[in-house]
């Protein structure tokens, strides 16, 4: 309380008050209006905040919503089963959020991440509907997913991004172990206009920016996600992440279509960092003869037919691994043979030339390892890519007004939380072998039928459900 009183004594513009917004003290300009025979104060706009016992003015004041709250009807039945699946299996994440953010912000972020997993296609402005019609609204009464509250939260975190950085730092310390291998995937965002180029208090997201997301290579668990400005990417970005952790193996994956030369240069010049990248096959130096010798054959387990042939080359300070997958070669031959149509532009000769590359893949790396090792490392990426694509597919469906583009990094943070939740639940389903019987979407649909409803005494009780859903409930211990 003493701290709050001291903050209120900080010199600030006249006709303003100080309010606590998710742990940040905002300075709000007020006016007044007559209501009947009384003069009533009215909040107009947020003009700045108290930071380090000083008033920091915003370049552009933020209007404060002044809508009257409509009287809400009591919702007497709410989704429970699909919500309990997440809340029962992710308490560690909620504890981690509460360790960094205030209670309201932590519960709001956690609730948004859960709803993102269950309803990946909905936009932020309708999340409150799903929140209020689910049992989340009963568990987390401090959380507020109204669009005004979400806007306030996003604005606060965009201005105090160090809170998210603190969350990531704590998570790295918690999940890094000696001899672990981490895989890094890069995601690029492009901003159409520099709306906040003059707003130095917001982390500089005014131009194109990127995130690198770090996964545990063995468990595929999302570990951390950090933004960096595209044109600022250098060895420093990676060194800052790798600082004092030289005993960790880090493997960075550069996608085949990754065209940022600065990033590639930084990756390749960073000490103690391994990388792999699929590259376009070059017809001038890849020959069939490479795959004819028995010593280049790789016989891998769990293959239905054929084999994989491989060859390793050293070019300058990097290694090129070329593979020809006999199984893919045969399948692509079958597919094109049944669908090909010849004309002046595509002749049988063109087909023969194209078939030469069926099943061929080339990988560049700075690692000098066996053919089998590099192949198995590369095959791990699609698995981790599921998490990457999970959040990307959600992100692609979310409409964000260009004016609010600087808040996108906060939205990315929520998507990262959703990735963690998705990883937790998918592993739980695998552990219980439910993944062999149900798709994730079907299981959520079944669990949604398990609801809680208010009885005439104002108590919540469970609804009746079909036997096959009850079987699921018992297995999941919901």
Coordinates of C-alpha atoms in Angstrom, one line a residue:
X1 CA 0.0 0.0 0.0
X2 CA 2.9 2.3 0.8
X3 CA 4.3 1.7 -2.7
X4 CA 0.9 2.7 -4.3
X5 CA 0.7 5.9 -2.2
X6 CA 4.3 6.8 -3.3
X7 CA 3.4 6.3 -6.9
X8 CA 0.3 8.5 -6.6
X9 CA 2.6 11.3 -5.3
X10 CA 4.8 11.3 -8.5
X11 CA 4.4 14.5 -10.4
X12 CA 2.1 14.2 -13.4
X13 CA -0.3 16.3 -15.5
X14 CA -3.3 18.0 -13.8
X15 CA -6.7 16.4 -14.0
X16 CA -5.3 12.9 -14.0
X17 CA -5.5 9.8 -11.8
X18 CA -3.3 6.8 -11.4
X19 CA -4.7 3.3 -11.9
X20 CA -3.2 -0.2 -11.7
X21 CA -3.5 -1.9 -15.1
X22 CA -2.2 -5.5 -14.8
X23 CA 0.7 -4.4 -12.6
X24 CA 1.5 -1.2 -14.6
X25 CA 0.4 2.1 -13.1
X26 CA -1.3 4.1 -15.9
X27 CA -2.0 7.8 -15.8
X28 CA -5.5 8.6 -17.0
X29 CA -6.8 12.1 -17.9
X30 CA -10.3 12.7 -16.5
X31 CA -13.1 15.1 -17.2
X32 CA -16.6 15.4 -15.7
X33 CA -20.2 15.4 -16.8
X34 CA -23.5 16.2 -15.2
X35 CA -25.8 13.3 -14.4
X36 CA -29.0 14.6 -12.9
X37 CA -28.0 17.0 -10.2
X38 CA -24.5 15.6 -9.7
X39 CA -21.2 16.1 -11.4
X40 CA -19.7 12.7 -12.2
X41 CA -16.0 12.1 -13.1
X42 CA -15.3 10.4 -16.4
X43 CA -12.1 8.7 -17.7
X44 CA -11.1 10.0 -21.1
X45 CA -7.7 8.6 -22.1
X46 CA -4.5 7.1 -20.9
X47 CA -1.8 9.7 -21.3
X48 CA 1.2 7.8 -19.9
X49 CA 2.4 5.6 -17.0
X50 CA 4.5 5.8 -13.9
X51 CA 7.8 4.1 -14.5
X52 CA 10.8 4.2 -12.1
X53 CA 9.0 6.8 -10.0
X54 CA 8.7 9.1 -13.0
X55 CA 5.8 10.0 -15.3
X56 CA 6.4 8.7 -18.9
X57 CA 4.2 10.4 -21.4
X58 CA 2.8 8.4 -24.4
X59 CA 3.2 10.0 -27.8
X60 CA -0.4 9.1 -28.6
X61 CA -2.9 8.9 -25.8
X62 CA -5.1 5.8 -25.7
X63 CA -8.8 6.3 -25.4
X64 CA -10.5 4.6 -22.5
X65 CA -13.7 2.7 -23.2
X66 CA -16.7 4.3 -21.7
X67 CA -19.4 1.9 -22.7
X68 CA -22.1 1.1 -20.1
X69 CA -22.0 -2.5 -18.9
X70 CA -25.1 -4.3 -20.1
X71 CA -26.9 -6.4 -17.6
X72 CA -25.8 -10.0 -18.3
X73 CA -28.1 -13.0 -18.0
X74 CA -26.7 -15.9 -15.9
X75 CA -25.4 -18.7 -18.2
X76 CA -26.8 -21.8 -16.6
X77 CA -24.9 -24.5 -18.6
X78 CA -21.2 -24.4 -19.5
X79 CA -18.6 -26.6 -21.4
X80 CA -16.6 -28.5 -18.9
X81 CA -15.0 -31.7 -20.3
X82 CA -12.8 -30.0 -22.9
X83 CA -11.7 -27.4 -20.4
X84 CA -10.9 -29.9 -17.7
X85 CA -8.7 -31.8 -20.2
X86 CA -6.3 -28.7 -20.3
X87 CA -6.6 -27.4 -16.7
X88 CA -6.0 -30.9 -15.2
X89 CA -2.8 -31.4 -17.2
X90 CA -1.1 -28.0 -17.3
X91 CA -1.0 -26.6 -13.8
X92 CA 2.8 -26.1 -14.1
X93 CA 2.2 -23.5 -16.9
X94 CA -0.3 -21.6 -14.8
X95 CA 2.2 -21.5 -11.9
X96 CA 4.9 -20.2 -14.2
X97 CA 2.6 -17.4 -15.4
X98 CA 1.6 -16.5 -11.9
X99 CA 5.3 -16.3 -11.0
X100 CA 5.8 -13.4 -13.5
X101 CA 2.5 -11.7 -14.1
X102 CA -0.1 -10.5 -11.7
X103 CA -3.0 -12.8 -11.1
X104 CA -5.5 -11.3 -13.5
X105 CA -3.0 -11.1 -16.4
X106 CA -1.8 -14.7 -15.7
X107 CA -5.3 -16.1 -15.7
X108 CA -6.3 -14.2 -18.7
X109 CA -3.3 -15.3 -20.7
X110 CA -3.7 -18.9 -19.6
X111 CA -7.5 -18.9 -20.5
X112 CA -6.8 -17.3 -23.9
X113 CA -4.2 -20.0 -24.6
X114 CA -6.6 -22.8 -23.7
X115 CA -9.3 -21.4 -25.9
X116 CA -6.8 -21.0 -28.8
X117 CA -6.2 -24.8 -28.6
X118 CA -9.9 -25.6 -28.5
X119 CA -11.1 -23.0 -30.9
X120 CA -8.1 -22.3 -33.2
X121 CA -10.1 -20.4 -35.9
X122 CA -11.8 -17.7 -33.7
X123 CA -10.5 -14.1 -33.5
X124 CA -9.8 -12.3 -30.2
X125 CA -12.9 -10.2 -30.4
X126 CA -15.2 -13.3 -29.9
X127 CA -13.0 -15.2 -27.4
X128 CA -15.1 -13.8 -24.6
X129 CA -18.2 -15.7 -25.9
X130 CA -16.3 -19.1 -25.6
X131 CA -14.9 -18.0 -22.2
X132 CA -18.3 -17.1 -20.7
X133 CA -19.9 -20.3 -22.1
X134 CA -17.2 -22.5 -20.7
X135 CA -16.3 -23.5 -17.1
X136 CA -13.1 -21.4 -17.4
X137 CA -15.2 -18.4 -16.4
X138 CA -16.1 -20.1 -13.1
X139 CA -12.5 -21.3 -12.4
X140 CA -10.8 -18.0 -13.2
X141 CA -13.2 -15.2 -12.0
X142 CA -10.3 -12.7 -12.2
X143 CA -9.8 -13.3 -15.9
X144 CA -11.5 -10.9 -18.3
X145 CA -11.6 -11.7 -22.0
X146 CA -13.8 -8.8 -23.1
X147 CA -12.2 -7.1 -26.1
X148 CA -11.5 -3.9 -24.1
X149 CA -9.7 -5.9 -21.5
X150 CA -7.7 -7.8 -24.1
X151 CA -6.7 -4.6 -25.7
X152 CA -5.6 -3.2 -22.3
X153 CA -3.6 -6.3 -21.6
X154 CA -1.9 -6.4 -25.0
X155 CA -1.1 -2.7 -24.7
X156 CA 0.4 -3.2 -21.3
X157 CA 2.5 -6.1 -22.3
X158 CA 3.7 -4.4 -25.5
X159 CA 4.9 -1.6 -23.3
X160 CA 6.4 -4.0 -20.8
X161 CA 7.7 -6.8 -23.0
X162 CA 10.4 -7.5 -20.4
X163 CA 7.8 -9.4 -18.5
X164 CA 7.5 -11.9 -21.3
X165 CA 11.3 -12.0 -21.6
X166 CA 11.4 -12.8 -17.9
X167 CA 8.9 -15.7 -18.4
X168 CA 11.1 -17.1 -21.2
X169 CA 14.3 -16.7 -19.2
X170 CA 12.8 -18.6 -16.3
X171 CA 11.5 -21.3 -18.6
X172 CA 15.0 -21.8 -20.2
X173 CA 16.6 -22.2 -16.8
X174 CA 14.0 -24.7 -15.8
X175 CA 14.2 -26.9 -18.9
X176 CA 17.8 -26.7 -20.0
X177 CA 19.8 -29.8 -19.0
X178 CA 23.5 -30.7 -19.8
X179 CA 23.9 -32.6 -23.1
X180 CA 20.5 -31.7 -24.3
X181 CA 20.1 -30.8 -28.0
X182 CA 17.8 -27.9 -28.9
X183 CA 16.4 -27.2 -32.2
X184 CA 15.6 -23.6 -33.3
X185 CA 13.0 -22.7 -36.0
X186 CA 12.8 -19.2 -37.4
X187 CA 9.5 -17.5 -38.2
X188 CA 9.3 -14.3 -40.1
X189 CA 6.5 -11.6 -39.9
X190 CA 6.2 -8.7 -42.2
X191 CA 4.5 -5.4 -41.2
X192 CA 3.0 -3.3 -43.9
X193 CA 3.4 0.1 -42.3
X194 CA 5.7 1.5 -39.6
X195 CA 2.9 2.6 -37.3
X196 CA 5.0 2.8 -34.1
X197 CA 8.4 3.9 -35.5
X198 CA 8.5 6.9 -33.1
X199 CA 7.4 4.9 -30.1
X200 CA 10.7 4.0 -28.4
X201 CA 9.0 2.7 -25.3
X202 CA 7.6 -0.2 -27.2
X203 CA 10.1 -2.9 -28.2
X204 CA 10.9 -1.9 -31.7
X205 CA 8.4 -3.9 -33.8
X206 CA 7.9 -1.1 -36.2
X207 CA 9.4 -2.9 -39.2
X208 CA 9.7 -6.5 -40.3
X209 CA 10.6 -8.7 -37.4
X210 CA 11.2 -12.4 -36.6
X211 CA 10.9 -14.9 -33.8
X212 CA 13.1 -17.8 -33.2
X213 CA 11.4 -20.6 -31.3
X214 CA 13.4 -23.2 -29.4
X215 CA 12.4 -26.8 -29.0
X216 CA 14.0 -29.7 -27.0
X217 CA 15.1 -31.9 -29.8
X218 CA 14.4 -35.2 -28.0
X219 CA 11.0 -34.5 -26.4
X220 CA 9.9 -31.9 -29.0
X221 CA 8.8 -29.6 -26.1
X222 CA 8.6 -25.9 -26.9
X223 CA 11.2 -24.2 -24.6
X224 CA 11.2 -20.5 -25.5
X225 CA 10.3 -18.0 -28.2
X226 CA 12.1 -14.7 -28.7
X227 CA 11.6 -11.8 -31.1
X228 CA 14.3 -9.9 -32.9
X229 CA 14.3 -7.3 -35.6
X230 CA 15.0 -8.7 -39.0
X231 CA 17.8 -6.4 -40.1
X232 CA 19.4 -6.6 -36.7
X233 CA 19.9 -10.4 -36.8
X234 CA 23.5 -11.2 -36.3
X235 CA 25.7 -13.6 -34.3
X236 CA 24.7 -11.5 -31.2
X237 CA 21.1 -12.8 -31.3
X238 CA 22.4 -16.3 -31.0
X239 CA 25.2 -15.5 -28.6
X240 CA 22.8 -13.8 -26.2
X241 CA 20.7 -17.0 -26.2
X242 CA 23.7 -19.3 -26.0
X243 CA 25.6 -17.2 -23.4
X244 CA 27.2 -19.2 -20.6
X245 CA 25.7 -22.4 -22.0
X246 CA 28.5 -23.7 -24.2
X247 CA 27.9 -27.2 -23.0
X248 CA 24.5 -27.4 -24.7
X249 CA 24.2 -28.7 -28.2
X250 CA 22.0 -26.4 -30.3
X251 CA 20.8 -27.4 -33.7
X252 CA 19.2 -24.8 -35.9
X253 CA 16.9 -25.7 -38.7
X254 CA 16.9 -23.5 -41.8
X255 CA 13.9 -24.2 -44.0
X256 CA 14.4 -24.9 -47.7
X257 CA 12.7 -21.7 -48.6
X258 CA 14.6 -19.6 -46.1
X259 CA 16.1 -16.8 -48.1
X260 CA 17.5 -14.4 -45.4
X261 CA 21.3 -14.4 -46.1
X262 CA 22.1 -12.4 -43.0
X263 CA 20.5 -15.1 -40.8
X264 CA 22.3 -17.9 -42.6
X265 CA 25.6 -16.1 -42.3
X266 CA 25.0 -15.5 -38.6
X267 CA 24.1 -19.1 -38.0
X268 CA 27.1 -20.5 -39.9
X269 CA 29.5 -18.2 -38.1
X270 CA 28.2 -18.8 -34.6
X271 CA 30.6 -21.0 -32.5
X272 CA 29.2 -24.2 -30.9
X273 CA 26.1 -24.1 -33.2
X274 CA 25.1 -26.9 -35.6
X275 CA 22.7 -26.3 -38.4
X276 CA 21.0 -28.3 -41.1
X277 CA 19.2 -27.0 -44.2
X278 CA 17.5 -28.8 -47.1
X279 CA 18.8 -27.4 -50.3
X280 CA 17.7 -27.6 -53.9
X281 CA 19.2 -30.5 -55.8
X282 CA 21.8 -29.4 -58.4
X283 CA 21.6 -31.4 -61.6
X284 CA 25.2 -30.6 -62.5
X285 CA 26.8 -32.6 -59.7
X286 CA 24.2 -35.1 -58.5
X287 CA 24.5 -38.3 -60.6
X288 CA 22.9 -41.7 -60.5
X289 CA 26.3 -43.3 -60.2
X290 CA 26.5 -41.8 -56.6
X291 CA 23.9 -44.3 -55.5
X292 CA 25.1 -47.4 -57.2
X293 CA 27.8 -48.6 -54.8
X294 CA 26.8 -50.8 -51.9
X295 CA 28.8 -48.8 -49.4
X296 CA 26.4 -45.9 -49.8
X297 CA 23.3 -47.9 -49.0
X298 CA 21.4 -47.2 -45.8
X299 CA 18.9 -49.8 -44.5
X300 CA 16.7 -48.1 -42.0
X301 CA 14.0 -49.8 -39.8
X302 CA 10.3 -49.6 -40.4
X303 CA 10.4 -49.1 -44.1
X304 CA 7.9 -51.0 -46.2
X305 CA 9.9 -51.4 -49.4
X306 CA 13.3 -50.6 -50.8
X307 CA 16.2 -48.7 -49.2
X308 CA 17.7 -45.2 -49.0
X309 CA 21.0 -44.5 -50.8
X310 CA 23.2 -41.7 -49.7
X311 CA 26.4 -39.8 -50.4
X312 CA 28.4 -37.3 -48.4
X313 CA 30.5 -34.5 -49.9
X314 CA 32.7 -31.8 -48.2
X315 CA 32.6 -28.4 -49.9
X316 CA 34.7 -25.7 -48.3
X317 CA 33.7 -25.8 -44.6
X318 CA 30.4 -27.5 -45.0
X319 CA 29.1 -31.0 -45.8
X320 CA 26.5 -31.9 -48.4
X321 CA 24.5 -35.0 -47.8
X322 CA 22.5 -36.4 -50.8
X323 CA 19.9 -39.1 -50.4
X324 CA 17.8 -41.1 -52.9
X325 CA 14.8 -42.7 -51.4
X326 CA 13.9 -45.8 -53.4
X327 CA 10.4 -46.0 -51.9
X328 CA 9.6 -42.3 -52.8
X329 CA 11.1 -42.8 -56.2
X330 CA 8.7 -45.7 -56.9
X331 CA 5.7 -43.9 -55.6
X332 CA 6.3 -40.7 -57.6
X333 CA 6.9 -42.8 -60.7
X334 CA 3.5 -44.5 -60.2
X335 CA 1.7 -41.2 -59.5
X336 CA 3.1 -39.3 -62.5
X337 CA 2.6 -42.2 -64.9
X338 CA -1.1 -42.3 -64.2
X339 CA -1.6 -38.5 -64.4
X340 CA 0.9 -37.2 -67.0
X341 CA -0.4 -35.4 -70.1
X342 CA 2.1 -34.6 -72.9
X343 CA 2.0 -31.5 -75.1
X344 CA 4.5 -29.2 -76.8
X345 CA 5.7 -27.8 -73.5
X346 CA 6.0 -31.1 -71.7
X347 CA 7.4 -34.0 -73.8
X348 CA 8.4 -37.6 -72.9
X349 CA 12.0 -36.3 -72.8
X350 CA 11.0 -33.7 -70.1
X351 CA 9.4 -36.5 -68.1
X352 CA 12.5 -38.7 -68.2
X353 CA 14.6 -35.7 -67.0
X354 CA 12.2 -35.0 -64.2
X355 CA 12.0 -38.6 -63.1
X356 CA 15.8 -38.6 -62.6
X357 CA 15.2 -36.5 -59.4
X358 CA 12.3 -38.4 -57.9
X359 CA 13.0 -39.3 -54.3
X360 CA 16.3 -37.2 -54.2
X361 CA 17.0 -34.9 -51.3
X362 CA 20.1 -32.8 -50.4
X363 CA 21.0 -31.5 -47.0
X364 CA 23.6 -29.0 -46.1
X365 CA 25.2 -29.0 -42.6
X366 CA 28.4 -28.0 -40.7
X367 CA 28.3 -31.4 -39.0
X368 CA 30.6 -34.2 -40.1
X369 CA 28.5 -37.3 -39.1
X370 CA 27.3 -40.5 -40.6
X371 CA 24.7 -40.6 -43.4
X372 CA 22.2 -42.3 -41.0
X373 CA 22.7 -39.7 -38.3
X374 CA 22.0 -36.7 -40.5
X375 CA 19.0 -38.4 -42.1
X376 CA 17.5 -39.2 -38.8
X377 CA 18.1 -35.7 -37.5
X378 CA 16.4 -34.3 -40.5
X379 CA 13.4 -36.6 -40.2
X380 CA 12.8 -35.3 -36.6
X381 CA 11.9 -31.9 -38.0
X382 CA 8.4 -32.8 -39.3
X383 CA 7.5 -34.0 -35.8
X384 CA 8.6 -30.7 -34.2
X385 CA 7.1 -28.9 -37.2
X386 CA 3.7 -30.1 -36.1
X387 CA 3.9 -27.8 -33.1
X388 CA 5.3 -25.0 -35.3
X389 CA 2.4 -25.5 -37.8
X390 CA -0.1 -25.8 -35.0
X391 CA 0.5 -22.2 -33.8
X392 CA 1.1 -20.9 -37.3
X393 CA -2.3 -22.3 -38.5
X394 CA -4.0 -20.5 -35.6
X395 CA -2.0 -17.3 -36.2
X396 CA -3.0 -17.3 -39.9
X397 CA -6.7 -17.4 -38.9
X398 CA -6.5 -14.5 -36.4
X399 CA -7.4 -11.1 -37.8
X400 CA -5.4 -8.3 -36.3
X401 CA -6.1 -4.7 -37.3
X402 CA -3.0 -3.2 -38.8
X403 CA -3.2 -0.3 -36.3
X404 CA -2.7 -2.9 -33.6
X405 CA 0.2 -4.6 -35.3
X406 CA 2.7 -3.7 -32.6
X407 CA 0.6 -6.0 -30.4
X408 CA 1.3 -9.0 -32.6
X409 CA 4.3 -10.1 -30.5
X410 CA 2.0 -10.4 -27.5
X411 CA -0.4 -12.5 -29.6
X412 CA 2.6 -14.6 -30.6
X413 CA 3.3 -15.1 -26.9
X414 CA -0.2 -16.5 -26.4
X415 CA 0.3 -18.8 -29.4
X416 CA 3.5 -20.0 -27.8
X417 CA 1.6 -20.8 -24.6
X418 CA -0.9 -22.6 -26.8
X419 CA 1.9 -24.6 -28.3
X420 CA 3.0 -25.7 -24.8
X421 CA -0.5 -26.7 -23.9
X422 CA -0.9 -28.6 -27.1
X423 CA 2.4 -30.5 -26.5
X424 CA 1.3 -31.4 -22.9
X425 CA -2.1 -32.7 -24.0
X426 CA -0.8 -34.6 -27.1
X427 CA 1.7 -36.4 -24.9
X428 CA -1.0 -37.2 -22.3
X429 CA -3.1 -38.8 -25.1
X430 CA -0.2 -40.8 -26.4
X431 CA 0.6 -42.0 -22.9
X432 CA -3.0 -43.2 -22.5
X433 CA -3.0 -44.5 -26.1
X434 CA -6.1 -42.5 -26.9
X435 CA -4.3 -41.1 -30.0
X436 CA -4.7 -44.5 -31.6
X437 CA -8.5 -44.3 -31.3
X438 CA -9.4 -40.6 -31.6
X439 CA -8.2 -37.6 -33.5
X440 CA -7.5 -34.6 -31.3
X441 CA -10.5 -32.7 -32.8
X442 CA -12.9 -35.7 -32.3
X443 CA -11.8 -36.1 -28.7
X444 CA -12.4 -32.4 -28.0
X445 CA -15.9 -32.6 -29.6
X446 CA -16.8 -35.6 -27.4
X447 CA -15.5 -33.9 -24.3
X448 CA -17.5 -30.7 -25.1
X449 CA -20.7 -32.7 -24.5
X450 CA -19.6 -33.1 -20.8
X451 CA -21.0 -30.0 -19.3
X452 CA -21.8 -28.4 -15.9
X453 CA -25.1 -26.8 -15.2
X454 CA -26.6 -24.8 -12.4
X455 CA -29.3 -26.5 -10.3
X456 CA -32.2 -24.7 -8.6
X457 CA -30.0 -24.3 -5.5
X458 CA -27.4 -22.3 -7.4
X459 CA -24.8 -25.2 -7.4
X460 CA -22.9 -26.5 -10.4
X461 CA -23.6 -30.2 -11.2
X462 CA -22.4 -32.5 -14.0
X463 CA -24.6 -33.2 -17.0
X464 CA -25.6 -36.7 -18.3
X465 CA -23.4 -37.9 -21.1
X466 CA -23.3 -40.9 -23.5
X467 CA -21.5 -44.1 -22.3
X468 CA -18.6 -43.7 -24.8
X469 CA -17.9 -40.1 -23.5
X470 CA -18.1 -41.4 -19.9
X471 CA -15.5 -44.0 -20.8
X472 CA -13.2 -41.2 -22.0
X473 CA -13.9 -39.2 -18.8
X474 CA -12.8 -42.2 -16.7
X475 CA -9.6 -42.8 -18.7
X476 CA -8.7 -39.1 -18.5
X477 CA -9.7 -38.9 -14.9
X478 CA -11.6 -35.7 -15.5

